[in-house]
Structures are given as C-alpha cells and as structure tokens.
Amino acid sequence: MNEWQGLDDLLRSDPLDPGCDAALDLMDVYLELFLADAAPERRYPGVAAHLRGCPACEEDFRGLLAAVTGA
Amino acid sequence: MGSAENEGRAGDGGRGGRSMDAESARWVRALSADGEAYEEATGRLHALLLRIAYAELNRRGSRHGITGPELDDLAHQAAADALLSITRKIGDFRGDSRFTTWAYKFVMHEVSSKLGRHFWRTAGVQLDPEAWERLPDRLGADPVRQSEARELVAALREAVDEELTERQRRVFTALAVNGVDADTLAAELGTNRNALYKTMFDARRKLRARLAANGHLPLTTARRS
Ligand SMILES: [Zn+2]
C-alpha cells in the first residue's frame, strides 16, 4: 500500500529540511519569490521541504501570504 | 535535518540582488534612529502590526473561536512581542524582501505562539484514546483498503512503542497521531516549535526505517511535485 499519501506525509523526513527556525528566517524572501511566480522551491528547496513537512510553519506562511496580499 | 547554509538570504537573495526599496529604507532609518524619530516609527509600526495581528487572528477564527477581550489581549501581546523582535533584529534586515513582509512574519510567529500558549492554558493537550483507530480516516486511507490500512497502522504503532525514546513517543503521538498543534505542545513541554520539529524529524526517520525494513513502506518519501 505504498501509495497511501497520508501515511507517507506523516513519516516524511526530507534531508533538505532545515527545521522551523531556518525556514522562518527565509520565509519573507521565499514568499516574495512565490508571489512573483519565480520558482521559490528551486531557489530554496529546503524551505519548500519544510513547508511540506511542518503544518505550523505552513500555517504561518498562509497567514503571511494573506497579510501581504491583503486577502 | 539538513543545513540551510546554502540557502542564505544574503547576496543573490530573493530580490535578485536589487538594493533596498525606498519605503523599506525609510523604516530601517527610522528604527535605527534615536529620540523622537524612533518613537514615531515604533508607534506607527506597532499600529500596523496590531492590525495584522487582528487580521491573522480573524483568519484563524474558525479554529480557535476566541472573541472579545481575550482576542484583544492576544492581538496586543502578539503585536508587542513582534515589535520587540523587529526592533531587536533590525540590524539583520538587508532588504532581501520588503520591510513589511519581513516584519509581518514576526506577527505570524507570535500569533501562533500566543494561540498555542492560550490553548495549553485553557484546555491543555488533549489526547484522544481512539486516535490510533481514527488514524486511517484522518490520513485519508482508501476506504476499500481499510484492512490493509489497519495493518499498516498496527505496524506503525508497534514501531512507535519499540523504536522511539519516551520523548519522541510523546511528541509523535501528540503531533502526528492526535494532530495536536505544535505550539500548544511546545507550551506544555516548555520548549519551542523548532526543537519539537527536530524530535519529530528523528522519530519519523526511525519509524520509516522500521516500516521499510518490514516491507511496509518504501524507504524514501514519494515526493509530490
Ligand atoms: Zn516548522
């Protein structure tokens, strides 16, 4: 049952993932690349890996996106 | 976990090496000044941060249900602590993003952390005795493959019992199995999100290795694009 994505996500440990503090440090830069459609996940694959694995930081990212775009 | 060394913000950072925009430069100048200019700037910034804190608390409103004076308290605490971080770290700001983008991320972080603390104080960390049984549903297992999913969850549960340290087990069970908010657990354990994530990371790696050794899962994560 290798295609159970939920379990796969639950046990995700991407070696590129630098953790919350490092991802937060770059989140503003990452977000502006994201808004500019400038492939932030290529420039900052570690941040992208972290946002996939950390619901708390992903939520902060969504909040920052809403704050910056006024959505 | 990996290192962010090669993902620094300096040099050819997010804005392609452009110099700081005029508005950001004005903020940096004012926040690095003394006396009246500094007071005026921190006052203006605080008002801005407070507005963002309220907006963020409202955006998350359906999940926390906090209103009235309690909401006001959280917004004010988040804005005040974000302002403190910003004025303390203004020397690190290089203009790799706009100043407001940089500043708002401190608000997000403080809102999360204040909410976590609030939940811990008011409700504590709630663990559901049925959480393991509910895991297949929570993780969106294919309903026609329930028995296979239950078998996998049983293998995972055994691995949690046998492979993890006491601390890892506690953190994994709360965050991954029960879906407890990381900042709430961090408040209970007197730690922070980053340290919990590191514990989770090590736990996940051990668990995956064990499930892979038993042929339950591939060793590497199937990456989504
Ligand atoms: Zn994180």
JSON list of N, CA and C and ligand atoms in Angstrom, two decimals, chain A residues 17 19-21 23-24 27 50-51 53-58, chain B residues 193-194 197, ligand 1:
[
{"chain": "A", "resi": 17, "resn": "ASP", "atom": "N", "xyz": [15.36, 19.39, 4.67]},
{"chain": "A", "resi": 17, "resn": "ASP", "atom": "CA", "xyz": [14.55, 20.19, 5.59]},
{"chain": "A", "resi": 17, "resn": "ASP", "atom": "C", "xyz": [15.42, 20.78, 6.71]},
{"chain": "A", "resi": 19, "resn": "GLY", "atom": "N", "xyz": [14.46, 22.71, 9.28]},
{"chain": "A", "resi": 19, "resn": "GLY", "atom": "CA", "xyz": [13.78, 22.98, 10.55]},
{"chain": "A", "resi": 19, "resn": "GLY", "atom": "C", "xyz": [13.08, 24.33, 10.55]},
{"chain": "A", "resi": 20, "resn": "CYS", "atom": "N", "xyz": [12.33, 24.57, 11.63]},
{"chain": "A", "resi": 20, "resn": "CYS", "atom": "CA", "xyz": [11.44, 25.74, 11.70]},
{"chain": "A", "resi": 20, "resn": "CYS", "atom": "C", "xyz": [12.20, 27.07, 11.71]},
{"chain": "A", "resi": 21, "resn": "ASP", "atom": "N", "xyz": [13.23, 27.18, 12.54]},
{"chain": "A", "resi": 21, "resn": "ASP", "atom": "CA", "xyz": [13.91, 28.47, 12.68]},
{"chain": "A", "resi": 21, "resn": "ASP", "atom": "C", "xyz": [14.52, 28.93, 11.36]},
{"chain": "A", "resi": 23, "resn": "ALA", "atom": "N", "xyz": [13.69, 27.94, 8.37]},
{"chain": "A", "resi": 23, "resn": "ALA", "atom": "CA", "xyz": [12.65, 28.20, 7.38]},
{"chain": "A", "resi": 23, "resn": "ALA", "atom": "C", "xyz": [11.99, 29.56, 7.64]},
{"chain": "A", "resi": 24, "resn": "LEU", "atom": "N", "xyz": [11.77, 29.87, 8.91]},
{"chain": "A", "resi": 24, "resn": "LEU", "atom": "CA", "xyz": [11.18, 31.17, 9.26]},
{"chain": "A", "resi": 24, "resn": "LEU", "atom": "C", "xyz": [12.11, 32.30, 8.85]},
{"chain": "A", "resi": 27, "resn": "MET", "atom": "N", "xyz": [11.42, 32.92, 5.27]},
{"chain": "A", "resi": 27, "resn": "MET", "atom": "CA", "xyz": [10.04, 32.86, 4.81]},
{"chain": "A", "resi": 27, "resn": "MET", "atom": "C", "xyz": [9.62, 34.10, 4.03]},
{"chain": "A", "resi": 50, "resn": "HIS", "atom": "N", "xyz": [10.50, 22.03, 4.09]},
{"chain": "A", "resi": 50, "resn": "HIS", "atom": "CA", "xyz": [9.99, 22.26, 5.44]},
{"chain": "A", "resi": 50, "resn": "HIS", "atom": "C", "xyz": [8.50, 22.58, 5.43]},
{"chain": "A", "resi": 51, "resn": "LEU", "atom": "N", "xyz": [8.08, 23.43, 4.51]},
{"chain": "A", "resi": 51, "resn": "LEU", "atom": "CA", "xyz": [6.66, 23.80, 4.47]},
{"chain": "A", "resi": 51, "resn": "LEU", "atom": "C", "xyz": [5.78, 22.58, 4.15]},
{"chain": "A", "resi": 53, "resn": "GLY", "atom": "N", "xyz": [6.46, 19.60, 5.30]},
{"chain": "A", "resi": 53, "resn": "GLY", "atom": "CA", "xyz": [6.51, 18.69, 6.45]},
{"chain": "A", "resi": 53, "resn": "GLY", "atom": "C", "xyz": [6.04, 19.30, 7.77]},
{"chain": "A", "resi": 54, "resn": "CYS", "atom": "N", "xyz": [5.85, 20.62, 7.81]},
{"chain": "A", "resi": 54, "resn": "CYS", "atom": "CA", "xyz": [5.54, 21.28, 9.08]},
{"chain": "A", "resi": 54, "resn": "CYS", "atom": "C", "xyz": [4.24, 22.09, 8.98]},
{"chain": "A", "resi": 55, "resn": "PRO", "atom": "N", "xyz": [3.13, 21.54, 9.48]},
{"chain": "A", "resi": 55, "resn": "PRO", "atom": "CA", "xyz": [1.85, 22.25, 9.38]},
{"chain": "A", "resi": 55, "resn": "PRO", "atom": "C", "xyz": [1.88, 23.62, 10.06]},
{"chain": "A", "resi": 56, "resn": "ALA", "atom": "N", "xyz": [2.63, 23.76, 11.14]},
{"chain": "A", "resi": 56, "resn": "ALA", "atom": "CA", "xyz": [2.65, 25.03, 11.87]},
{"chain": "A", "resi": 56, "resn": "ALA", "atom": "C", "xyz": [3.29, 26.14, 11.02]},
{"chain": "A", "resi": 57, "resn": "CYS", "atom": "N", "xyz": [4.43, 25.83, 10.41]},
{"chain": "A", "resi": 57, "resn": "CYS", "atom": "CA", "xyz": [5.08, 26.83, 9.57]},
{"chain": "A", "resi": 57, "resn": "CYS", "atom": "C", "xyz": [4.29, 27.07, 8.29]},
{"chain": "A", "resi": 58, "resn": "GLU", "atom": "N", "xyz": [3.63, 26.02, 7.79]},
{"chain": "A", "resi": 58, "resn": "GLU", "atom": "CA", "xyz": [2.81, 26.21, 6.61]},
{"chain": "A", "resi": 58, "resn": "GLU", "atom": "C", "xyz": [1.67, 27.19, 6.92]},
{"chain": "B", "resi": 193, "resn": "ARG", "atom": "N", "xyz": [8.82, 25.36, 18.92]},
{"chain": "B", "resi": 193, "resn": "ARG", "atom": "CA", "xyz": [8.40, 24.62, 17.73]},
{"chain": "B", "resi": 193, "resn": "ARG", "atom": "C", "xyz": [9.60, 23.96, 17.04]},
{"chain": "B", "resi": 194, "resn": "ASN", "atom": "N", "xyz": [10.69, 24.68, 16.97]},
{"chain": "B", "resi": 194, "resn": "ASN", "atom": "CA", "xyz": [11.87, 24.18, 16.27]},
{"chain": "B", "resi": 194, "resn": "ASN", "atom": "C", "xyz": [12.42, 22.91, 16.92]},
{"chain": "B", "resi": 197, "resn": "TYR", "atom": "N", "xyz": [10.09, 20.01, 16.32]},
{"chain": "B", "resi": 197, "resn": "TYR", "atom": "CA", "xyz": [10.18, 19.54, 14.94]},
{"chain": "B", "resi": 197, "resn": "TYR", "atom": "C", "xyz": [11.38, 18.63, 14.77]},
{"chain": "C", "resi": 1, "resn": "ZN", "atom": "ZN", "xyz": [8.19, 24.46, 11.09]}
]
